[in-house]
Each structure stands twice: as C-alpha cells, then as structure tokens.
Amino acid sequence: MKGSLWLAWRQQRALVLTGAALLLACVAWVAFQRADMMSFIDAHHFKVCKGWDSEECAGTDLEQAQRLLSDNDDGIVALGTLSAALPVIIGIFWGAPLLGRELESGTWKLALTQGVGLRRWFTARFGLAVLCSVLGSAVLAALVAWWWSPISNMLDGLYWHDGYIFNATGPAAVACALFGLTAGTAAGLLIRRTLPAMGVVLGVVVGLRFLLNTFRSSWIEPTARISQGDAPRENVRSAWSTGEFGFIDGAGRKRPIADACPWGEGLPDLKTCMAQKGFVGRYHKVYPSSDFWVFQWIETAIFLGLAAVLFALICVVLRRRAVI
Amino acid sequence: MTDPTVPTALRATGLGRRFRSRWALRDCAFTVPAGKITALVGPNGAGKSTLFHLATGLLHPTTGELSVFGATPGSDEARARTAFLAQDKPLYPRFTVGDTLRFGRELNDDWDQAAAERIVRAGDIPFDTRIGTLSQGQATRVALAVAFGKRPELLLLDEPLADLDPLVRIEAMGLVMEEVAERGTTVVISSHILSELESVCDHVLLLKHGGVRLDGDVQRLCEDHVRFTGLADASTGDGLPAGLDRGTVVEATVTGRQLTAFVRGTAPTGDHWITETPSLEELLLAYLRSDDRPTEDTGRDGAAA
Amino acid sequence: MIAFRIDRRSGVATYLQLVHQVRQALRLGALEPGDRLPTAREVVAAVAINPNTVLRAYRELEREGLVEPRPGQGTFVQRSLSRAAAGADSPLRAEAVVWVARARAAGLEREDVEALAEAVLDETFYVAPADRAATPAPAPGPTPSPERVVRRSPQSMEEDT
C-alpha cells in the first residue's frame, strides 16, 4: 500500500483485523447452527409453513416446530441484535476517533503538513472506513437473513417486522451502518474530542433508530383486506397487522368499530347483526410481508440522505479549516 | 519595507485571524527573509501559534494574505517546501519509530530516508520502539527526523524546546543548526527562552496583542536602540530630557532621581548619560514590558532600518 | 582540533567568543599551523548556535590572517600565536614576577596592580586613528583590541561588517 492509503491502513488495521476476526467467528457459528437447523428440518420432513394462523401449518407437527423455533430463535435474536447494534458500534469505535482522535492529539497537524493534501488524507481514511463498514454490515445482514429465512414468519417465531430482523437485515442495515460511521466522523470533527463524540453518536444513532421504529407504520398506507358479508376473514399469515378491524357500510365506507357486532350467549349472530346495522362486509388493515422491501428502501433512503448531508458538512468544515 | 536583495520566505500583508469575536492576529505586515533564522517572540496569546498555523495552511486567514515562497500556505507547492513542528510535537503514539519514518516516506514525494534514519540512530533510538514509550527528548528527535526527512526549505518550529531538559535542549537545537549549516534551511522558531535565541537567530519578529511590534535584523535592531541612564529631568513630568522625541521611547523608568530609558535611535546629547547598546535579550524584554507606546511604524520599518 | 564552548550569559557576542577561543588555542599551542578547524556543521551540532556565527568568526580569523579556507576541505590554521617570549620560562615572565612582587611589597592590592598594568598597556598599545588627535585611553574612541569588545558597548558593531 502506498501513500495516504498506507497511513489509513496503519491507523485502522487494528479495527479492520478485529472486525474481520469477529465477523469470521460469526460466519462459522452461523454456518454451524444453520446446518444443524437444516438437518433438523430435513430429518422431520417439515413443511415449513408461513404465518401463525395459516392453513399451511395445519398438518405440521407443532411440537417439533416449536422445538425448531426455540432452538434457533435465541441465536437469531442474538445475531440480529449484533447486526442492529453494528451502526452504533461503528459510529463509536470507528467514526468518532476517525477525525476526533487526530484533532484531540494534534496529529492532524502532522498529517496535513506533509506532501499529501487534506483531500487525499481524508479520502483514504474515510474511504477505508466506508469500505469496511459496508462490507461488515452487509455480511452480518446477509448472515441474519440466511439463518432466518428457512423459518421466517413461522408460527410464533420471528417475523419480518420484528426489530431483530427488520433492523438487522436488508439494505437499510447497511445504510444505517454508513450513517453511523458518518455521524461518528462528523461528531469527532465538530466536537474535537473522541469520548464526547462517542457519546453523541450513540445518542444520535439510537435515537434515530427509535424514531424510525416508532413511525415506521406511518410511512405507507396499510392494505385493507376485505371480506364480503359475513364470510370468514382472511388469515393474517405473515402480514404485519395494524390491529385495525372494522365494518364496511352500504356506502362502502370503512367504519373502524371492531366490536360493533360482538358475539356471545343471547346475542344475534354476525349475519343478523350486520344486517341490522347496515354493514355489507368486514375489513382488516395489514402490511403484507412484501411491504418489507418498501419499508427497507424508505429507511435506506433516509439513512443515506442523512449520511450524505453529514458528509457534505464534514467536507465544508474541513475545507474551510474551521477546525482548531 | 524590506531589503529587496534578500529573498523572502514568508510575506504577510494585512494578515488577520479572528476566532469568534477575538482577533488572534490583526493587520500584520512583515517579511521573513529566506536563508535566515528568525525568532518569533511574544507573550502567551500574542498569536505566535496562530501565525504558524496560518503559514502551514492549517488555518485560513480572516483578512489579508500570507505567502510561503510566493505560494499559498497549504497548497501542494507550499506543503512540499515547508516542515512544521507543532508545539506539542504530535506523533502517533502507537506507531513504532520505524512506522513514523515510513509515515514520512509514504506521505512525501521527496523524502530523504537516510537523513531521517541518521538522526534517529544518532540518538540511539531503536526503530521498533513505540513512540508512546519514548522520552520527551527522544520524541523530539524523532519529530525532527520526520521534519528533516522532508528536506524542507522552510522549517517552522513552535516552542520546540519547551518541556525539554537543558541537555536535550542543546542537543535538539544542535540538530536544527546542523540542518541549517548543511542545507541553508530557513527557520522560524518561537521560544520563551530569550537567552537561547540570542546565539541562534539572525532576524526577530516580535508579536504582541496580535500585532507586529518589532521586525528586523537582530544586529541592526540592537544598534538602532540605546539604553541610557542618568539624572531624571525634574522639569518634565516623565523625567525624560525635554528635547527627546517621546515617540522613540520604548521604556522609561524613574527610580528616585535616576532615569533609565530605552529608546529607538540615538541617546540625548550630553556627557552626563551613560549609554549602552542593548543585547537582543534586553531589547526584547524592553519591548515585551513596554505598553504600546511606539506606534506600529516601529514594527513596520524595522527591517528597513 | 578545538572544542568550542559558549557562555550565553557572558554578554560577549557569540562570534567573538569563538574568535577568542581560537586565538587562545593558538597561543597555548593547542592549535598549530596546518590544523583543521571544525566545520560550521560540527560546531553548531555541538554548541547549538547559528551557523552564520561560526562563519562570521572564521571570516574574522581569516581577516586577521590566522586561518585560511581551502575550498572543499575546510578551514586551516595558517600561523601560530604562541611566542617563545611569552612562554613559562621566558626572561620577560621572570621580570614580571619581580615587578609584581615589588608592587605588592609597596602595599598595592591585586586590583590596584591590575589597573596599573592595564593603564600602561592601554597607553603602550593604543593606536590613534588618522582623523583624530591621539589622546590616551580611556577616552571614547576606537576599540582597544578585539578581545575586549563586548556587545554591550556601542562601539562594538563598528568594527565588523
């Protein structure tokens, strides 16, 4: 390696090698666990069914299915937690010191008065960090998906909209890692101290994740599943229920009153009740599992957009030499 | 303003730098001659470090201009010709000495590995030692090795001797002077230890309150000033002789009936004055102690005197 | 070879300290014709002074005809200052010993003897400038001898450059 890239490597090699070793350990562990899982599925001739109330699951040996899930869910949750926490880890240990430690210790004065300029110096170190963050988070996200997919959205197992899965896989996980890195770098540059910058990036990434998890269901409209008359409602299966049930009146309006027609001893049956109140059908609002990708791309765009804004800020601050 | 026959290493015009509402440097104009050793002196907070940061492009000026051999500080050309040793002598603590020299080699096109290694070896520092475990003196030696490995034409040293014991001070200064002897490097060095600068510098630039208070060739500045002692003149309020141009007075103190004054120019006529040409240290001390009486033209025409 | 030392508190200009030390070495015979003086680089590495100061001192010695620069080789001693007449066993010294003993017997203190000797030396070695009437020292005038020049005196700068 030559020039500023050598410097970037020399300064980050401990992080790169530690990260690579941990990742390799994860790969080995997941490969072992997943092979175990697959042989269990094969041995019991499982028909892997989707959804907790699906007819697909009717013929499944529930005892064995529960064993399959309980054997693997903890591991997947642990891996998912690691993957979901990776952006914070990257922000704290890679982003915050990337410029923060240089400014804190004064070594930026040494680096920036050599033959290579600010641009090459920053590009090399930030580029290496970006490369490693993207690779690392992508591998971890892929591992989660790989392990989880054979038993995904199954019975009372892990569903796509669970935080352990949604935040740990897909393009959004990689974009979030990039955001964590950029936020850490910006915090280090603006605060000029590593430790406070670490605290700030922890707060920012966790806070943003919390906001996104809270407001995720408001990004897009859920799908209303409509059943005519008193026909039985469609099973929820692997969809993400909003919990909004209701009736459709004669004018086609949705009336979100789930308990308009309770049933029980001495009460009219559903058909009679609906006829009495003028309802012609029922609905249930859900996000089908295909919305996983819509949510993922929306959040990917949010993370990348914020990362781009922070990156621009870093460039402006560096170029204006507002540091010191 | 400056002797046109002497090439210029640094030239400042209207140079100013503001941090929020405070001006660290304001309206500075000076030149630093090439091939000379210039002492940058001034009290803490006078703007010495700011000036170094402006000269290396680590900071941009708020007003005015500074050029390094005619180039913009921080430009490729200026960086290739300048080496800077910041006050805290920053090095990467987890690098080995060998890594640190490799750092210099990787980041500079024109790098003299042999020269850098020679300096390290002369200090008996093993190449596989971690920087963090070196003594202050050894770290200074390695930092100087990185600076000299660049083969700079301009060497900027911000308080290089602070925190060093007296032996290491001589050793470090000896290294710098050796480099100057060998390559005719232009040096700008700031220091608090005025007596150490006396035997070292050709030129002096004194900053105070963010402005240039004195700028010129050491020998000429000393000759242009005079300190005289005698009986205070009771008829004038300040004890100075009536005919003396008050604008030339750098410092004057009356103790009892005795007057001691430091003036730029010649002593007042009359044989009742004991006059002496000051040493550089005395000159600098007088300017450092004095309030801002001599107006800025003192600083401006210093080099032309 | 000669090893220089610098007294930063003496008030004597650094280049003059170097000049004195070379002269001293020449007088004592520590340096002899043909000896090489240390290079500017060697001197400054040891005593941490401005290389121009060394060059200035060497120029001064060259001007006095004591040393001679040989391009590419260094600066070499050209003539010695050691004189047999000033040696430890010379008759002049013996006379001086007798004279000092008489002065002491006459009740003079060391400082009185020194002042007396100095006055006689000043009178004897004083060279009048062409444009001024010869008046005996200590009138302000040209410097008595380069050794005595200190930077503090206003005249010191006139004699160089």
JSON list of N, CA and C in Angstrom, two decimals, chain A residues 174-230:
[
{"chain": "A", "resi": 174, "resn": "VAL", "atom": "N", "xyz": [-27.33, -1.85, 6.08]},
{"chain": "A", "resi": 174, "resn": "VAL", "atom": "CA", "xyz": [-26.05, -1.38, 5.52]},
{"chain": "A", "resi": 174, "resn": "VAL", "atom": "C", "xyz": [-26.04, 0.15, 5.50]},
{"chain": "A", "resi": 175, "resn": "ALA", "atom": "N", "xyz": [-27.16, 0.74, 5.07]},
{"chain": "A", "resi": 175, "resn": "ALA", "atom": "CA", "xyz": [-27.24, 2.20, 5.02]},
{"chain": "A", "resi": 175, "resn": "ALA", "atom": "C", "xyz": [-27.11, 2.80, 6.41]},
{"chain": "A", "resi": 176, "resn": "CYS", "atom": "N", "xyz": [-27.67, 2.11, 7.40]},
{"chain": "A", "resi": 176, "resn": "CYS", "atom": "CA", "xyz": [-27.60, 2.61, 8.77]},
{"chain": "A", "resi": 176, "resn": "CYS", "atom": "C", "xyz": [-26.15, 2.57, 9.28]},
{"chain": "A", "resi": 177, "resn": "ALA", "atom": "N", "xyz": [-25.42, 1.52, 8.90]},
{"chain": "A", "resi": 177, "resn": "ALA", "atom": "CA", "xyz": [-24.01, 1.44, 9.29]},
{"chain": "A", "resi": 177, "resn": "ALA", "atom": "C", "xyz": [-23.24, 2.62, 8.69]},
{"chain": "A", "resi": 178, "resn": "LEU", "atom": "N", "xyz": [-23.54, 2.96, 7.45]},
{"chain": "A", "resi": 178, "resn": "LEU", "atom": "CA", "xyz": [-22.91, 4.08, 6.78]},
{"chain": "A", "resi": 178, "resn": "LEU", "atom": "C", "xyz": [-23.25, 5.39, 7.49]},
{"chain": "A", "resi": 179, "resn": "PHE", "atom": "N", "xyz": [-24.53, 5.47, 7.89]},
{"chain": "A", "resi": 179, "resn": "PHE", "atom": "CA", "xyz": [-24.96, 6.67, 8.64]},
{"chain": "A", "resi": 179, "resn": "PHE", "atom": "C", "xyz": [-24.22, 6.76, 9.97]},
{"chain": "A", "resi": 180, "resn": "GLY", "atom": "N", "xyz": [-24.11, 5.62, 10.65]},
{"chain": "A", "resi": 180, "resn": "GLY", "atom": "CA", "xyz": [-23.41, 5.61, 11.94]},
{"chain": "A", "resi": 180, "resn": "GLY", "atom": "C", "xyz": [-21.98, 6.08, 11.80]},
{"chain": "A", "resi": 181, "resn": "LEU", "atom": "N", "xyz": [-21.31, 5.58, 10.76]},
{"chain": "A", "resi": 181, "resn": "LEU", "atom": "CA", "xyz": [-19.92, 5.97, 10.52]},
{"chain": "A", "resi": 181, "resn": "LEU", "atom": "C", "xyz": [-19.81, 7.46, 10.25]},
{"chain": "A", "resi": 182, "resn": "THR", "atom": "N", "xyz": [-20.68, 7.96, 9.38]},
{"chain": "A", "resi": 182, "resn": "THR", "atom": "CA", "xyz": [-20.61, 9.39, 9.02]},
{"chain": "A", "resi": 182, "resn": "THR", "atom": "C", "xyz": [-20.96, 10.27, 10.21]},
{"chain": "A", "resi": 183, "resn": "ALA", "atom": "N", "xyz": [-21.98, 9.83, 10.97]},
{"chain": "A", "resi": 183, "resn": "ALA", "atom": "CA", "xyz": [-22.37, 10.62, 12.15]},
{"chain": "A", "resi": 183, "resn": "ALA", "atom": "C", "xyz": [-21.21, 10.67, 13.15]},
{"chain": "A", "resi": 184, "resn": "GLY", "atom": "N", "xyz": [-20.54, 9.51, 13.34]},
{"chain": "A", "resi": 184, "resn": "GLY", "atom": "CA", "xyz": [-19.41, 9.47, 14.26]},
{"chain": "A", "resi": 184, "resn": "GLY", "atom": "C", "xyz": [-18.29, 10.37, 13.78]},
{"chain": "A", "resi": 185, "resn": "THR", "atom": "N", "xyz": [-18.00, 10.32, 12.48]},
{"chain": "A", "resi": 185, "resn": "THR", "atom": "CA", "xyz": [-16.93, 11.14, 11.91]},
{"chain": "A", "resi": 185, "resn": "THR", "atom": "C", "xyz": [-17.25, 12.63, 12.10]},
{"chain": "A", "resi": 186, "resn": "ALA", "atom": "N", "xyz": [-18.49, 12.99, 11.79]},
{"chain": "A", "resi": 186, "resn": "ALA", "atom": "CA", "xyz": [-18.89, 14.39, 11.92]},
{"chain": "A", "resi": 186, "resn": "ALA", "atom": "C", "xyz": [-18.82, 14.84, 13.38]},
{"chain": "A", "resi": 187, "resn": "ALA", "atom": "N", "xyz": [-19.27, 13.97, 14.28]},
{"chain": "A", "resi": 187, "resn": "ALA", "atom": "CA", "xyz": [-19.24, 14.32, 15.70]},
{"chain": "A", "resi": 187, "resn": "ALA", "atom": "C", "xyz": [-17.80, 14.53, 16.15]},
{"chain": "A", "resi": 188, "resn": "GLY", "atom": "N", "xyz": [-16.91, 13.64, 15.74]},
{"chain": "A", "resi": 188, "resn": "GLY", "atom": "CA", "xyz": [-15.50, 13.78, 16.10]},
{"chain": "A", "resi": 188, "resn": "GLY", "atom": "C", "xyz": [-14.91, 15.07, 15.58]},
{"chain": "A", "resi": 189, "resn": "LEU", "atom": "N", "xyz": [-15.29, 15.44, 14.37]},
{"chain": "A", "resi": 189, "resn": "LEU", "atom": "CA", "xyz": [-14.77, 16.66, 13.74]},
{"chain": "A", "resi": 189, "resn": "LEU", "atom": "C", "xyz": [-15.30, 17.91, 14.45]},
{"chain": "A", "resi": 190, "resn": "LEU", "atom": "N", "xyz": [-16.59, 17.89, 14.76]},
{"chain": "A", "resi": 190, "resn": "LEU", "atom": "CA", "xyz": [-17.19, 19.09, 15.33]},
{"chain": "A", "resi": 190, "resn": "LEU", "atom": "C", "xyz": [-16.88, 19.23, 16.82]},
{"chain": "A", "resi": 191, "resn": "ILE", "atom": "N", "xyz": [-16.81, 18.10, 17.52]},
{"chain": "A", "resi": 191, "resn": "ILE", "atom": "CA", "xyz": [-16.58, 18.17, 18.97]},
{"chain": "A", "resi": 191, "resn": "ILE", "atom": "C", "xyz": [-15.08, 18.17, 19.27]},
{"chain": "A", "resi": 192, "resn": "ARG", "atom": "N", "xyz": [-14.30, 17.58, 18.40]},
{"chain": "A", "resi": 192, "resn": "ARG", "atom": "CA", "xyz": [-12.84, 17.55, 18.50]},
{"chain": "A", "resi": 192, "resn": "ARG", "atom": "C", "xyz": [-12.33, 16.74, 19.68]},
{"chain": "A", "resi": 193, "resn": "ARG", "atom": "N", "xyz": [-13.20, 15.95, 20.28]},
{"chain": "A", "resi": 193, "resn": "ARG", "atom": "CA", "xyz": [-12.76, 15.04, 21.35]},
{"chain": "A", "resi": 193, "resn": "ARG", "atom": "C", "xyz": [-13.43, 13.71, 21.09]},
{"chain": "A", "resi": 194, "resn": "THR", "atom": "N", "xyz": [-12.67, 12.64, 21.31]},
{"chain": "A", "resi": 194, "resn": "THR", "atom": "CA", "xyz": [-13.18, 11.32, 20.96]},
{"chain": "A", "resi": 194, "resn": "THR", "atom": "C", "xyz": [-14.32, 10.89, 21.88]},
{"chain": "A", "resi": 195, "resn": "LEU", "atom": "N", "xyz": [-14.09, 11.01, 23.17]},
{"chain": "A", "resi": 195, "resn": "LEU", "atom": "CA", "xyz": [-15.07, 10.45, 24.11]},
{"chain": "A", "resi": 195, "resn": "LEU", "atom": "C", "xyz": [-16.44, 11.12, 24.02]},
{"chain": "A", "resi": 196, "resn": "PRO", "atom": "N", "xyz": [-16.51, 12.45, 24.08]},
{"chain": "A", "resi": 196, "resn": "PRO", "atom": "CA", "xyz": [-17.82, 13.07, 23.92]},
{"chain": "A", "resi": 196, "resn": "PRO", "atom": "C", "xyz": [-18.46, 12.75, 22.56]},
{"chain": "A", "resi": 197, "resn": "ALA", "atom": "N", "xyz": [-17.62, 12.66, 21.52]},
{"chain": "A", "resi": 197, "resn": "ALA", "atom": "CA", "xyz": [-18.15, 12.34, 20.19]},
{"chain": "A", "resi": 197, "resn": "ALA", "atom": "C", "xyz": [-18.77, 10.95, 20.21]},
{"chain": "A", "resi": 198, "resn": "MET", "atom": "N", "xyz": [-18.16, 10.03, 20.95]},
{"chain": "A", "resi": 198, "resn": "MET", "atom": "CA", "xyz": [-18.71, 8.68, 21.05]},
{"chain": "A", "resi": 198, "resn": "MET", "atom": "C", "xyz": [-20.09, 8.73, 21.70]},
{"chain": "A", "resi": 199, "resn": "GLY", "atom": "N", "xyz": [-20.21, 9.53, 22.76]},
{"chain": "A", "resi": 199, "resn": "GLY", "atom": "CA", "xyz": [-21.49, 9.65, 23.44]},
{"chain": "A", "resi": 199, "resn": "GLY", "atom": "C", "xyz": [-22.55, 10.22, 22.52]},
{"chain": "A", "resi": 200, "resn": "VAL", "atom": "N", "xyz": [-22.16, 11.24, 21.76]},
{"chain": "A", "resi": 200, "resn": "VAL", "atom": "CA", "xyz": [-23.12, 11.88, 20.87]},
{"chain": "A", "resi": 200, "resn": "VAL", "atom": "C", "xyz": [-23.59, 10.92, 19.79]},
{"chain": "A", "resi": 201, "resn": "VAL", "atom": "N", "xyz": [-22.66, 10.17, 19.20]},
{"chain": "A", "resi": 201, "resn": "VAL", "atom": "CA", "xyz": [-23.05, 9.28, 18.11]},
{"chain": "A", "resi": 201, "resn": "VAL", "atom": "C", "xyz": [-23.93, 8.15, 18.65]},
{"chain": "A", "resi": 202, "resn": "LEU", "atom": "N", "xyz": [-23.65, 7.72, 19.87]},
{"chain": "A", "resi": 202, "resn": "LEU", "atom": "CA", "xyz": [-24.52, 6.70, 20.49]},
{"chain": "A", "resi": 202, "resn": "LEU", "atom": "C", "xyz": [-25.95, 7.22, 20.57]},
{"chain": "A", "resi": 203, "resn": "GLY", "atom": "N", "xyz": [-26.08, 8.45, 21.10]},
{"chain": "A", "resi": 203, "resn": "GLY", "atom": "CA", "xyz": [-27.40, 9.05, 21.24]},
{"chain": "A", "resi": 203, "resn": "GLY", "atom": "C", "xyz": [-28.09, 9.25, 19.90]},
{"chain": "A", "resi": 204, "resn": "VAL", "atom": "N", "xyz": [-27.34, 9.75, 18.93]},
{"chain": "A", "resi": 204, "resn": "VAL", "atom": "CA", "xyz": [-27.93, 10.07, 17.63]},
{"chain": "A", "resi": 204, "resn": "VAL", "atom": "C", "xyz": [-28.42, 8.82, 16.92]},
{"chain": "A", "resi": 205, "resn": "VAL", "atom": "N", "xyz": [-27.60, 7.77, 16.86]},
{"chain": "A", "resi": 205, "resn": "VAL", "atom": "CA", "xyz": [-27.99, 6.59, 16.10]},
{"chain": "A", "resi": 205, "resn": "VAL", "atom": "C", "xyz": [-29.12, 5.84, 16.81]},
{"chain": "A", "resi": 206, "resn": "VAL", "atom": "N", "xyz": [-28.99, 5.70, 18.13]},
{"chain": "A", "resi": 206, "resn": "VAL", "atom": "CA", "xyz": [-30.05, 5.02, 18.87]},
{"chain": "A", "resi": 206, "resn": "VAL", "atom": "C", "xyz": [-31.35, 5.82, 18.77]},
{"chain": "A", "resi": 207, "resn": "GLY", "atom": "N", "xyz": [-31.24, 7.13, 18.89]},
{"chain": "A", "resi": 207, "resn": "GLY", "atom": "CA", "xyz": [-32.41, 7.99, 18.81]},
{"chain": "A", "resi": 207, "resn": "GLY", "atom": "C", "xyz": [-33.10, 7.89, 17.47]},
{"chain": "A", "resi": 208, "resn": "LEU", "atom": "N", "xyz": [-32.30, 7.92, 16.40]},
{"chain": "A", "resi": 208, "resn": "LEU", "atom": "CA", "xyz": [-32.89, 7.83, 15.06]},
{"chain": "A", "resi": 208, "resn": "LEU", "atom": "C", "xyz": [-33.56, 6.49, 14.85]},
{"chain": "A", "resi": 209, "resn": "ARG", "atom": "N", "xyz": [-32.92, 5.42, 15.30]},
{"chain": "A", "resi": 209, "resn": "ARG", "atom": "CA", "xyz": [-33.50, 4.09, 15.19]},
{"chain": "A", "resi": 209, "resn": "ARG", "atom": "C", "xyz": [-34.84, 4.02, 15.92]},
{"chain": "A", "resi": 210, "resn": "PHE", "atom": "N", "xyz": [-34.85, 4.63, 17.11]},
{"chain": "A", "resi": 210, "resn": "PHE", "atom": "CA", "xyz": [-36.06, 4.63, 17.92]},
{"chain": "A", "resi": 210, "resn": "PHE", "atom": "C", "xyz": [-37.19, 5.37, 17.19]},
{"chain": "A", "resi": 211, "resn": "LEU", "atom": "N", "xyz": [-36.84, 6.52, 16.62]},
{"chain": "A", "resi": 211, "resn": "LEU", "atom": "CA", "xyz": [-37.84, 7.29, 15.87]},
{"chain": "A", "resi": 211, "resn": "LEU", "atom": "C", "xyz": [-38.37, 6.48, 14.70]},
{"chain": "A", "resi": 212, "resn": "LEU", "atom": "N", "xyz": [-37.49, 5.87, 13.96]},
{"chain": "A", "resi": 212, "resn": "LEU", "atom": "CA", "xyz": [-37.91, 5.11, 12.77]},
{"chain": "A", "resi": 212, "resn": "LEU", "atom": "C", "xyz": [-38.79, 3.94, 13.18]},
{"chain": "A", "resi": 213, "resn": "ASN", "atom": "N", "xyz": [-38.40, 3.25, 14.26]},
{"chain": "A", "resi": 213, "resn": "ASN", "atom": "CA", "xyz": [-39.22, 2.11, 14.70]},
{"chain": "A", "resi": 213, "resn": "ASN", "atom": "C", "xyz": [-40.61, 2.60, 15.12]},
{"chain": "A", "resi": 214, "resn": "THR", "atom": "N", "xyz": [-40.65, 3.79, 15.73]},
{"chain": "A", "resi": 214, "resn": "THR", "atom": "CA", "xyz": [-41.94, 4.31, 16.20]},
{"chain": "A", "resi": 214, "resn": "THR", "atom": "C", "xyz": [-42.82, 4.72, 15.02]},
{"chain": "A", "resi": 215, "resn": "PHE", "atom": "N", "xyz": [-42.21, 5.36, 14.05]},
{"chain": "A", "resi": 215, "resn": "PHE", "atom": "CA", "xyz": [-43.02, 5.93, 12.98]},
{"chain": "A", "resi": 215, "resn": "PHE", "atom": "C", "xyz": [-43.04, 5.09, 11.70]},
{"chain": "A", "resi": 216, "resn": "ARG", "atom": "N", "xyz": [-42.45, 3.91, 11.77]},
{"chain": "A", "resi": 216, "resn": "ARG", "atom": "CA", "xyz": [-42.35, 3.09, 10.57]},
{"chain": "A", "resi": 216, "resn": "ARG", "atom": "C", "xyz": [-43.71, 2.88, 9.91]},
{"chain": "A", "resi": 217, "resn": "SER", "atom": "N", "xyz": [-44.73, 2.56, 10.73]},
{"chain": "A", "resi": 217, "resn": "SER", "atom": "CA", "xyz": [-46.02, 2.21, 10.15]},
{"chain": "A", "resi": 217, "resn": "SER", "atom": "C", "xyz": [-46.71, 3.43, 9.55]},
{"chain": "A", "resi": 218, "resn": "SER", "atom": "N", "xyz": [-46.16, 4.65, 9.76]},
{"chain": "A", "resi": 218, "resn": "SER", "atom": "CA", "xyz": [-46.83, 5.79, 9.13]},
{"chain": "A", "resi": 218, "resn": "SER", "atom": "C", "xyz": [-46.26, 6.12, 7.76]},
{"chain": "A", "resi": 219, "resn": "TRP", "atom": "N", "xyz": [-45.18, 5.47, 7.35]},
{"chain": "A", "resi": 219, "resn": "TRP", "atom": "CA", "xyz": [-44.60, 5.80, 6.05]},
{"chain": "A", "resi": 219, "resn": "TRP", "atom": "C", "xyz": [-45.59, 5.54, 4.92]},
{"chain": "A", "resi": 220, "resn": "ILE", "atom": "N", "xyz": [-46.25, 4.33, 4.98]},
{"chain": "A", "resi": 220, "resn": "ILE", "atom": "CA", "xyz": [-47.17, 3.97, 3.87]},
{"chain": "A", "resi": 220, "resn": "ILE", "atom": "C", "xyz": [-48.50, 3.52, 4.44]},
{"chain": "A", "resi": 221, "resn": "GLU", "atom": "N", "xyz": [-49.51, 3.58, 3.58]},
{"chain": "A", "resi": 221, "resn": "GLU", "atom": "CA", "xyz": [-50.85, 3.15, 3.96]},
{"chain": "A", "resi": 221, "resn": "GLU", "atom": "C", "xyz": [-50.90, 1.63, 4.02]},
{"chain": "A", "resi": 222, "resn": "PRO", "atom": "N", "xyz": [-51.52, 1.07, 5.05]},
{"chain": "A", "resi": 222, "resn": "PRO", "atom": "CA", "xyz": [-51.66, -0.39, 5.07]},
{"chain": "A", "resi": 222, "resn": "PRO", "atom": "C", "xyz": [-52.69, -0.86, 4.03]},
{"chain": "A", "resi": 223, "resn": "THR", "atom": "N", "xyz": [-52.64, -2.14, 3.74]},
{"chain": "A", "resi": 223, "resn": "THR", "atom": "CA", "xyz": [-53.61, -2.74, 2.81]},
{"chain": "A", "resi": 223, "resn": "THR", "atom": "C", "xyz": [-54.85, -3.18, 3.62]},
{"chain": "A", "resi": 224, "resn": "ALA", "atom": "N", "xyz": [-56.01, -2.82, 3.09]},
{"chain": "A", "resi": 224, "resn": "ALA", "atom": "CA", "xyz": [-57.24, -3.28, 3.77]},
{"chain": "A", "resi": 224, "resn": "ALA", "atom": "C", "xyz": [-57.71, -4.59, 3.16]},
{"chain": "A", "resi": 225, "resn": "ARG", "atom": "N", "xyz": [-57.75, -5.63, 3.97]},
{"chain": "A", "resi": 225, "resn": "ARG", "atom": "CA", "xyz": [-58.24, -6.92, 3.47]},
{"chain": "A", "resi": 225, "resn": "ARG", "atom": "C", "xyz": [-59.75, -6.98, 3.73]},
{"chain": "A", "resi": 226, "resn": "ILE", "atom": "N", "xyz": [-60.49, -7.10, 2.65]},
{"chain": "A", "resi": 226, "resn": "ILE", "atom": "CA", "xyz": [-61.94, -7.00, 2.77]},
{"chain": "A", "resi": 226, "resn": "ILE", "atom": "C", "xyz": [-62.58, -8.38, 2.60]},
{"chain": "A", "resi": 227, "resn": "SER", "atom": "N", "xyz": [-63.49, -8.71, 3.49]},
{"chain": "A", "resi": 227, "resn": "SER", "atom": "CA", "xyz": [-64.26, -9.94, 3.31]},
{"chain": "A", "resi": 227, "resn": "SER", "atom": "C", "xyz": [-65.75, -9.56, 3.18]},
{"chain": "A", "resi": 228, "resn": "GLN", "atom": "N", "xyz": [-66.38, -10.05, 2.14]},
{"chain": "A", "resi": 228, "resn": "GLN", "atom": "CA", "xyz": [-67.76, -9.68, 1.86]},
{"chain": "A", "resi": 228, "resn": "GLN", "atom": "C", "xyz": [-68.71, -10.37, 2.82]},
{"chain": "A", "resi": 229, "resn": "GLY", "atom": "N", "xyz": [-69.76, -9.62, 3.18]},
{"chain": "A", "resi": 229, "resn": "GLY", "atom": "CA", "xyz": [-70.79, -10.20, 4.04]},
{"chain": "A", "resi": 229, "resn": "GLY", "atom": "C", "xyz": [-70.20, -10.75, 5.32]},
{"chain": "A", "resi": 230, "resn": "ASP", "atom": "N", "xyz": [-70.67, -11.90, 5.72]},
{"chain": "A", "resi": 230, "resn": "ASP", "atom": "CA", "xyz": [-70.13, -12.48, 6.94]},
{"chain": "A", "resi": 230, "resn": "ASP", "atom": "C", "xyz": [-69.13, -13.58, 6.63]}
]
